Amino acid sequence: MDIDIEDILAELDRDTTAVDESLPSHDEIPSESNTTSHTLLNNSLETGLNNDKNGKRITTTVATDNNLRIVSPELSFKQLMTCWRNERCAPELLPFPHELMKRMMSRIQEQMEYIENISMGFLENDHTHYSDHSPQDRNKLATDDDPVATRMNSNHDSKLPLLCMEAEIERVKFVIRSFIRCRLSKIDKFSLYLRQLKEDDTNIISLDEILSREELEYHERHFLISLKLLNDSVLKYMPTELQAINDTEGSVNMIEEPDWNKFVFIHVVGPPDGNLEKDSSLTTNEFNKYCYSVTIPELKEDVELTINSIYVMRYEVIRDLLKAGKVELI
Amino acid sequence: MSLPKHLQETFSPEEIQFIVENEPIKIFPRITTRQRINHRDHNNNNKGHNDTSRRNWKLITTKDFPLNNMVAMQTTTVTLWIALLLKQQSKCSIIAPDWLTIRSLDQSIQYEKKHEDRFSKLPWNWLVLAQLLFGKAPDDFHDPVHELRNRIQDLREIRQLKVLKGLKYLNESHLQLDNLSVLEINELRPFIIDIMDKLRELHSAAHGESNANEADDEEDFNFS
């Protein structure tokens, strides 16, 4: 998915120079004195924004240039949705998407500032215009169906883009909130297990990769608080050999691990770059369809996962495929 | 916990709707947002005004290009939630997707009836999308809505029957459920997963004890 940035930039250039002659000049006369100052102010604001827009495009390009690809906002939102859905369905805590979240957060921040700037523009300029001219505009709309006038009117007092931008930001924020809450609840659940991971040096994946900085802190302090509660209320009355809260030797293992074999619904999407020939783990079956071949070790059974199909499958079996982005959970 | 209990294993129907709302859909705009390119040589007085009166769409989750280039009654593709928002303000009409016509729904019903063992190729979001459009844009269909509603209901019932049949085959290894839609999956999820997890536990417990005679074990399972 590549954006034609040239096109957008050209559009922006046109916008700053384009003057709409359809705007009736006598409309401006009554409020001329105070509009000019405002327009000046707004003009500078607007160009500043335009610069900012350009600047942002450039910075996002630069920031991701390390990976030598440009990540478009649409793509990162798609990735975020996939992350969210996977996290909600997976039994284990998936690695935190550091880069993606950083990008999303900075975008939200910028967008919120942008919206604020725009709504300030509304207050300063258009408000005075409404009171004077909106009846007139409406009259014009009613009397003649001139599309230009309609357009001007709709453009002029349209709060629609603003409404949409606000709604959109709420939507993104909802996904991120839900994503993080889901992760926090998993951190609660696997608190002891994560601790064990941290202490275990032989582990392949470090805790910093799985958790974000805030999550690490939450994990640490939440663990201490609950430990203190348990210690003070119950554990201190126990004999010393029973005081450990992470006893694995007793009759019941106290460390709750993720249920690795939990069944999950998967959708086989194929390699992320869409290039079926290059993926070495893909094979063709007798119906000449591409599929992944996986083995369920416990049953010694081979299963072919055809692309674009839906399966109910054990998590452990498809874990590697999920990490490679070749299947999605639903 | 930080995530409510009923959301921990599955999605709520509202969340499924949220996911579906991120899909693209075609609309007929009733407003024009495309900027005119001419009037370059007009006086400067208006220039400032033009700048401030323009409200650009600048979105961070979808392409904002189509939204800035809407021309009334020219089809364009936008994200569903924006389409619904525009529709609410009667600023656009939504074009129903190809499969949501009486003809193609009838074909799907035929297919469902002919093939007992599989689901017809409806899009993964058919149930949610149909529901949304019937609710929010009933005046935009070419076919009468009550007819469409009937057919959607028929499809739903036929598929539910098949699902009920399929539930007989819950096992400890895997299931294949092609073309099952996301809402259907979501309502089945807690049930199917719980049952299959229990079957798996039983199996692995039995398997662990009788590791030596595997053949017997397999046979046992065929009987049960």
XYZ file of C-alpha atoms in Angstrom:
554
model
C 0.000 0.000 0.000
C 1.855 3.076 -1.140
C 0.584 6.578 -0.941
C 1.179 8.909 -3.793
C 2.723 11.632 -1.680
C 3.586 13.699 -4.733
C -0.069 13.974 -5.453
C -0.935 15.081 -1.935
C 1.819 17.656 -1.865
C 0.679 19.053 -5.188
C -2.828 19.230 -3.804
C -1.570 21.150 -0.783
C 0.319 23.600 -2.957
C -2.772 24.236 -4.975
C -4.849 24.744 -1.881
C -2.776 27.556 -0.489
C -2.909 29.515 -3.717
C -6.413 28.705 -4.842
C -8.906 31.491 -4.291
C -12.561 30.868 -4.460
C -14.206 33.595 -6.429
C -17.627 32.251 -5.694
C -17.408 33.817 -2.269
C -19.564 36.946 -2.404
C -17.323 39.799 -1.417
C -20.122 41.884 0.062
C -20.537 39.194 2.636
C -17.319 40.263 4.131
C -17.888 43.957 4.339
C -19.834 44.176 7.597
C -17.250 42.320 9.604
C -14.324 43.454 7.516
C -12.517 45.238 10.280
C -12.290 42.324 12.608
C -12.031 39.600 10.009
C -8.886 40.930 8.465
C -6.960 40.621 11.663
C -8.388 37.195 12.232
C -7.757 36.061 8.745
C -4.200 37.172 9.063
C -3.874 35.305 12.279
C -5.575 32.281 10.888
C -3.655 32.422 7.739
C -0.402 32.134 9.561
C -1.866 29.410 11.705
C -3.017 27.537 8.664
C 0.251 27.737 6.837
C 1.955 26.685 10.010
C -0.283 23.686 10.051
C 0.408 22.937 6.471
C 4.082 23.049 7.172
C 3.501 20.855 10.121
C 1.664 18.433 7.926
C 4.496 18.299 5.499
C 6.931 18.077 8.338
C 5.065 15.197 9.847
C 5.028 13.245 6.659
C 8.742 13.707 6.467
C 9.393 12.756 10.050
C 7.360 9.593 9.818
C 9.334 8.708 6.755
C 12.595 9.391 8.504
C 11.676 7.607 11.691
C 10.916 4.429 9.861
C 13.694 4.828 7.382
C 15.833 2.502 9.461
C 13.721 -0.340 8.197
C 13.839 1.185 4.740
C 10.099 1.335 4.351
C 7.444 3.921 4.865
C 4.702 3.008 7.254
C 1.454 4.658 6.343
C -1.094 5.528 9.020
C -3.596 3.113 7.530
C -1.151 0.269 7.701
C -0.181 0.920 11.276
C -3.810 1.073 12.316
C -4.378 -2.239 10.613
C -1.439 -3.693 12.483
C -2.810 -2.323 15.702
C -6.161 -3.991 15.072
C -4.426 -7.289 14.391
C -2.356 -6.947 17.548
C -5.465 -6.192 19.544
C -7.407 -9.145 18.206
C -4.510 -11.522 18.668
C -3.938 -10.338 22.195
C -7.588 -10.735 23.105
C -7.704 -14.323 21.883
C -4.276 -15.669 22.708
C -3.769 -17.516 25.981
C -0.289 -16.106 26.505
C 1.008 -12.571 26.790
C 2.278 -11.605 23.356
C 5.360 -9.408 22.887
C 4.619 -5.709 23.111
C 4.678 -3.914 19.718
C 7.058 -1.142 20.838
C 7.580 0.603 17.505
C 3.953 0.450 16.513
C 2.722 1.852 19.791
C 5.230 4.665 19.695
C 4.012 5.587 16.249
C 0.372 5.405 17.193
C 0.810 7.470 20.341
C 2.664 10.220 18.538
C 0.011 10.271 15.829
C -2.754 10.602 18.374
C -0.899 13.408 20.067
C -0.430 15.292 16.819
C -3.980 14.752 15.749
C -5.328 16.055 19.037
C -3.285 19.197 18.713
C -4.452 19.600 15.153
C -8.085 19.279 16.165
C -7.589 21.805 18.908
C -6.062 24.243 16.482
C -8.908 23.832 14.061
C -11.566 24.311 16.678
C -9.796 27.459 17.787
C -10.098 28.620 14.208
C -13.804 27.952 14.403
C -14.222 30.138 17.417
C -12.159 33.026 16.172
C -13.372 33.372 12.663
C -16.423 31.501 11.654
C -18.444 32.215 14.691
C -18.900 35.862 13.835
C -19.724 34.891 10.298
C -22.446 32.520 11.305
C -24.433 35.021 13.211
C -24.346 37.467 10.353
C -24.634 35.352 7.329
C -25.961 31.952 7.923
C -29.568 32.929 7.168
C -28.394 34.540 4.014
C -26.440 31.495 3.026
C -29.375 29.310 3.686
C -31.543 31.536 1.567
C -29.138 31.240 -1.241
C -29.098 27.513 -0.876
C -32.850 27.441 -1.027
C -33.257 29.820 -3.932
C -30.761 28.536 -6.395
C -29.254 25.109 -6.702
C -25.957 26.490 -7.778
C -23.537 23.711 -6.805
C -20.783 26.177 -6.105
C -22.871 28.013 -3.580
C -23.884 24.752 -1.979
C -20.332 23.714 -1.790
C -19.245 26.970 -0.290
C -21.953 26.750 2.249
C -21.192 23.199 3.204
C -17.523 23.949 3.241
C -17.994 27.125 5.075
C -19.868 25.958 8.113
C -19.143 22.293 7.874
C -18.134 20.769 11.143
C -18.198 17.373 9.538
C -14.466 16.828 9.199
C -14.017 17.951 12.758
C -16.713 15.567 13.907
C -15.077 12.751 12.005
C -11.635 13.472 13.298
C -12.909 13.477 16.847
C -14.828 10.267 16.344
C -11.787 8.691 14.798
C -9.543 9.610 17.656
C -12.049 8.109 20.057
C -11.996 4.925 18.060
C -8.226 4.659 18.060
C -8.111 5.430 21.742
C -10.672 2.748 22.411
C -8.589 0.118 20.657
C -5.451 1.104 22.482
C -7.205 1.192 25.831
C -8.785 -2.176 25.297
C -5.459 -3.587 24.132
C -3.596 -2.348 27.171
C -6.288 -3.398 29.615
C -6.258 -6.834 28.132
C -2.517 -7.011 28.588
C -2.735 -5.771 32.155
C -5.228 -8.448 33.041
C -2.883 -11.031 31.618
C -0.018 -9.545 33.587
C -2.109 -9.931 36.726
C -2.833 -13.508 35.902
C 0.676 -14.565 34.956
C 2.464 -12.395 37.470
C 4.387 -15.254 39.056
C 5.138 -16.850 35.745
C 6.551 -13.619 34.353
C 8.661 -13.280 37.460
C 10.009 -16.714 36.917
C 10.844 -15.787 33.340
C 12.750 -12.794 34.573
C 14.819 -14.748 37.046
C 15.544 -17.475 34.570
C 18.660 -16.445 32.641
C 18.435 -19.218 30.110
C 15.308 -17.728 28.677
C 15.382 -16.765 25.018
C 13.097 -13.773 25.194
C 13.717 -11.030 27.704
C 10.995 -9.383 29.721
C 11.694 -5.993 28.158
C 10.560 -7.317 24.820
C 7.341 -8.757 26.156
C 6.369 -5.785 28.305
C 6.413 -2.072 27.796
C 8.116 0.154 30.338
C 4.845 1.015 32.070
C 3.782 -2.581 32.117
C 7.073 -3.589 33.698
C 6.506 -1.073 36.428
C 2.923 -2.189 36.928
C 4.022 -5.786 37.111
C 6.723 -5.048 39.653
C 4.677 -2.912 41.990
C 1.467 -4.838 41.727
C 3.379 -7.956 42.601
C 4.901 -6.315 45.660
C 1.562 -4.996 46.859
C -0.226 -8.304 46.588
C 2.742 -10.066 48.124
C 2.646 -7.720 51.076
C -1.055 -8.314 51.556
C -0.624 -12.070 51.497
C 2.420 -11.975 53.749
C 0.870 -9.813 56.390
C -2.517 -11.433 56.508
C -1.779 -15.141 56.107
C 1.684 -16.231 55.218
C 3.474 -15.004 58.304
C 1.551 -17.504 60.420
C 2.675 -20.417 58.247
C 5.715 -22.578 58.991
C 8.736 -21.282 57.081
C 8.802 -24.044 54.482
C 5.230 -23.151 53.462
C 5.757 -19.438 53.193
C 6.838 -19.282 49.575
C 4.129 -18.148 47.228
C 5.820 -19.581 44.167
C 6.270 -23.126 45.340
C 6.561 -25.515 42.407
C 7.458 -28.610 44.404
C 4.244 -29.025 46.345
C 1.200 -31.032 45.386
C -0.103 -28.166 43.292
C 2.158 -25.957 41.222
C 1.595 -22.436 42.411
C 2.881 -20.736 39.289
C 0.123 -20.445 36.765
C 1.470 -20.831 33.265
C -0.417 -19.937 30.141
C -2.463 -22.828 28.826
C -0.273 -23.537 25.823
C -2.624 -26.001 24.272
C -5.745 -23.916 24.532
C -7.896 -24.041 21.452
C -8.111 -20.850 19.425
C -9.882 -19.873 16.240
C -7.389 -19.024 13.549
C -7.627 -17.541 10.113
C -4.763 -18.549 7.832
C -3.744 -15.395 5.989
C -0.518 -16.527 4.400
C 2.825 -14.699 4.373
C 2.540 -10.996 5.283
C 4.154 -9.803 2.064
C 1.633 -11.756 0.015
C 4.309 -13.560 -1.927
C 3.276 -17.180 -1.807
C 6.167 -18.569 -3.818
C 8.860 -17.239 -1.530
C 7.540 -18.790 1.667
C 9.510 -21.975 2.174
C 7.146 -23.429 4.764
C 4.293 -23.402 2.295
C 3.490 -26.536 0.372
C 0.793 -27.439 -2.084
C -1.726 -30.141 -1.337
C -3.609 -32.478 -3.660
C -6.185 -29.820 -4.504
C -3.335 -27.586 -5.604
C -3.935 -25.115 -2.833
C -1.214 -23.558 -0.757
C -1.123 -24.748 2.807
C 1.054 -24.917 5.881
C 1.699 -28.324 7.277
C 1.736 -28.539 11.059
C 1.955 -31.447 13.424
C 0.081 -31.903 16.641
C 2.743 -33.683 18.662
C 0.444 -35.187 21.265
C -1.717 -36.959 18.703
C 1.084 -37.444 16.156
C -1.244 -36.058 13.577
C -0.437 -33.817 10.604
C -2.819 -31.063 9.669
C -2.776 -28.986 6.533
C -3.725 -25.381 7.065
C -4.962 -24.070 3.733
C -4.677 -20.371 3.098
C -7.841 -18.382 3.753
C -9.462 -21.068 5.831
C -10.650 -20.984 9.397
C -9.629 -23.592 11.926
C -9.995 -24.344 15.576
C -6.493 -25.285 16.554
C -4.254 -25.722 19.558
C -2.303 -22.594 20.334
C 1.052 -24.286 20.763
C 0.849 -25.733 17.268
C 0.332 -22.425 15.511
C 2.420 -20.262 17.823
C 5.317 -19.857 15.419
C 3.020 -19.120 12.513
C 1.274 -16.489 14.614
C 4.557 -14.826 15.534
C 5.474 -14.715 11.856
C 2.122 -13.109 11.077
C 1.008 -15.960 8.848
C -2.126 -16.674 10.797
C -4.417 -14.368 12.733
C -6.576 -15.187 15.685
C -10.272 -14.448 15.476
C -9.283 -7.499 36.881
C -8.506 -4.760 34.434
C -10.501 -6.518 31.743
C -14.103 -7.439 32.594
C -14.765 -11.126 32.980
C -17.144 -11.438 30.047
C -14.553 -9.961 27.686
C -11.632 -12.115 28.679
C -12.098 -15.008 26.308
C -14.128 -13.465 23.556
C -15.337 -10.260 21.958
C -18.583 -8.551 22.735
C -20.999 -8.107 19.803
C -20.320 -4.375 19.953
C -16.632 -5.014 19.487
C -17.360 -7.248 16.517
C -19.374 -4.418 15.069
C -16.461 -2.102 15.732
C -14.147 -4.388 13.798
C -16.561 -4.575 10.898
C -16.935 -0.805 10.863
C -13.313 -0.511 9.821
C -13.979 -2.101 6.452
C -14.230 -0.027 3.282
C -17.586 0.525 1.600
C -18.791 2.409 -1.459
C -20.932 5.494 -1.132
C -22.598 8.200 -3.194
C -21.605 11.451 -1.503
C -24.159 14.241 -1.469
C -21.571 16.879 -0.742
C -18.598 18.023 -2.696
C -15.377 18.460 -0.865
C -13.037 18.577 -3.797
C -11.285 21.933 -3.935
C -11.373 23.952 -7.097
C -8.022 24.513 -8.657
C -8.743 27.653 -10.672
C -9.222 31.251 -9.407
C -5.534 31.585 -8.973
C -5.510 35.214 -10.087
C -8.250 36.445 -7.816
C -7.755 39.295 -5.399
C -5.897 38.680 -2.194
C -8.684 39.715 0.067
C -10.519 36.511 -0.420
C -7.495 34.383 -0.215
C -7.209 34.430 3.498
C -10.841 33.757 3.885
C -10.691 30.833 1.589
C -7.902 29.355 3.590
C -9.699 29.501 6.854
C -13.053 28.414 5.562
C -11.639 25.238 4.167
C -11.892 22.301 6.481
C -9.685 19.484 5.429
C -10.144 15.949 6.546
C -6.981 14.738 8.101
C -7.381 11.231 9.405
C -4.913 8.921 11.045
C -6.478 5.513 10.587
C -7.643 5.548 7.010
C -6.841 7.287 3.776
C -8.148 10.846 3.918
C -7.653 11.366 0.202
C -11.104 10.121 -0.927
C -12.790 12.272 1.682
C -11.092 15.404 0.461
C -12.088 14.561 -3.067
C -15.745 13.810 -2.787
C -17.878 14.983 -5.661
C -21.610 14.737 -5.223
C -23.048 11.577 -6.763
C -19.713 10.155 -7.793
C -19.013 6.833 -6.133
C -16.114 6.709 -3.787
C -14.858 4.268 -1.211
C -14.638 5.206 2.425
C -14.470 3.382 5.720
C -17.818 2.104 6.912
C -17.960 4.105 10.109
C -17.424 7.338 8.206
C -20.082 6.287 5.731
C -22.515 5.698 8.587
C -21.644 9.028 10.108
C -22.216 10.808 6.821
C -25.410 8.879 6.300
C -26.673 9.998 9.673
C -26.307 13.591 8.529
C -27.852 12.643 5.171
C -24.658 13.668 3.442
C -24.345 10.447 1.482
C -26.119 7.289 0.476
C -24.495 3.933 0.955
C -24.182 1.491 -1.903
C -25.061 -1.978 -0.761
C -22.375 -4.564 -1.576
C -22.949 -6.987 -4.435
C -23.868 -9.915 -2.268
C -26.610 -7.974 -0.526
C -29.149 -8.233 -3.329
C -32.086 -10.579 -3.585
C -30.513 -12.353 -6.527
C -27.197 -13.201 -4.982
C -28.721 -13.978 -1.600
C -31.020 -16.448 -3.351
C -27.984 -17.991 -4.963
C -26.335 -18.331 -1.589
C -29.435 -19.955 -0.163
C -29.474 -22.386 -3.075
C -25.850 -23.201 -2.441
C -26.458 -23.739 1.246
C -29.293 -26.120 0.498
C -27.390 -28.057 -2.109
C -24.200 -28.543 -0.133
C -24.975 -30.093 3.200
C -21.375 -30.234 4.284
C -20.135 -26.694 3.792
C -20.993 -23.048 4.190
C -21.514 -20.776 1.217
C -18.951 -18.129 0.419
C -20.434 -15.121 2.122
C -18.053 -12.400 3.265
C -16.769 -12.783 6.808
C -18.839 -9.848 8.023
C -22.144 -10.522 6.256
C -24.367 -10.767 9.276
C -23.062 -7.653 10.974
C -22.956 -5.610 7.810
C -26.494 -6.567 6.830
C -27.746 -5.690 10.272
C -25.953 -2.350 10.254
C -27.170 -1.345 6.837
C -30.756 -2.436 7.491
C -30.728 -0.370 10.618
C -28.957 2.746 9.434
C -29.505 2.892 5.679
C -32.770 1.102 4.858
C -33.671 3.631 2.158
C -30.545 2.952 0.117
C -31.402 -0.537 -1.109
C -32.685 -1.235 -4.576
C -34.549 -4.281 -3.389
C -37.253 -4.025 -0.758
C -35.670 -4.287 2.653
C -38.158 -6.714 4.142
C -37.367 -9.206 1.380
C -33.669 -8.867 2.057
C -34.272 -9.234 5.749
C -36.188 -12.444 5.141
C -33.392 -13.899 3.081
C -30.740 -12.960 5.589
C -32.853 -14.615 8.249
C -33.197 -17.734 6.091
C -29.481 -17.904 5.533
C -28.854 -17.470 9.210
C -31.159 -20.336 10.103
C -29.766 -22.694 7.495
C -26.265 -22.010 8.682
C -27.210 -22.422 12.298
C -28.575 -25.853 11.481
C -25.283 -26.771 9.869
C -23.392 -25.495 12.855
C -25.517 -27.656 15.130
C -24.680 -30.639 12.962
C -21.026 -29.715 13.022
C -20.963 -29.626 16.791
C -21.262 -33.413 16.804
C -17.720 -33.573 15.535
C -16.052 -31.597 18.279
C -12.807 -33.399 18.990
C -9.471 -33.064 20.692
C -7.382 -32.271 17.631
C -8.888 -29.611 15.381
C -11.855 -28.371 13.368
C -12.079 -26.683 10.009
C -14.817 -24.103 9.613
C -14.372 -22.340 6.297
C -16.563 -19.363 5.480
C -18.033 -19.095 8.931
C -18.587 -15.440 9.630
C -17.037 -13.516 12.445
C -20.262 -13.073 14.400
C -21.120 -16.744 14.105
C -17.665 -17.629 15.332
C -17.973 -15.218 18.170
C -21.193 -16.649 19.505
C -19.870 -20.184 19.241
C -16.452 -19.476 20.622
C -16.967 -19.931 24.368
C -18.896 -23.138 23.823
C -16.634 -24.800 21.264
C -13.417 -23.854 22.972
C -14.518 -24.975 26.409
C -15.746 -28.328 25.159
C -12.673 -28.972 23.053
C -10.412 -27.983 25.916
C -12.124 -30.478 28.174
C -11.901 -33.186 25.542
C -8.235 -32.419 25.136
C -7.629 -32.625 28.867
C -9.399 -35.956 29.081
C -7.460 -37.225 26.138
C -4.074 -36.128 27.352
C -4.774 -37.507 30.826
C -5.695 -40.865 29.338
C -2.841 -40.655 26.916
C -0.320 -39.947 29.617
C -1.299 -43.078 31.543
C -1.502 -45.476 28.651
C 1.474 -44.323 26.721
C 2.567 -47.851 25.992
C -0.492 -49.071 24.136
C -1.247 -46.269 21.785
C -3.260 -48.326 19.377
C -5.839 -49.183 22.025
C -6.077 -45.604 22.930
C -6.946 -44.482 19.456
C -9.587 -47.151 19.201
C -11.107 -46.080 22.459
C -11.561 -42.684 21.069
C -13.277 -43.813 17.979
C -15.860 -45.513 20.107
C -16.495 -42.595 22.309
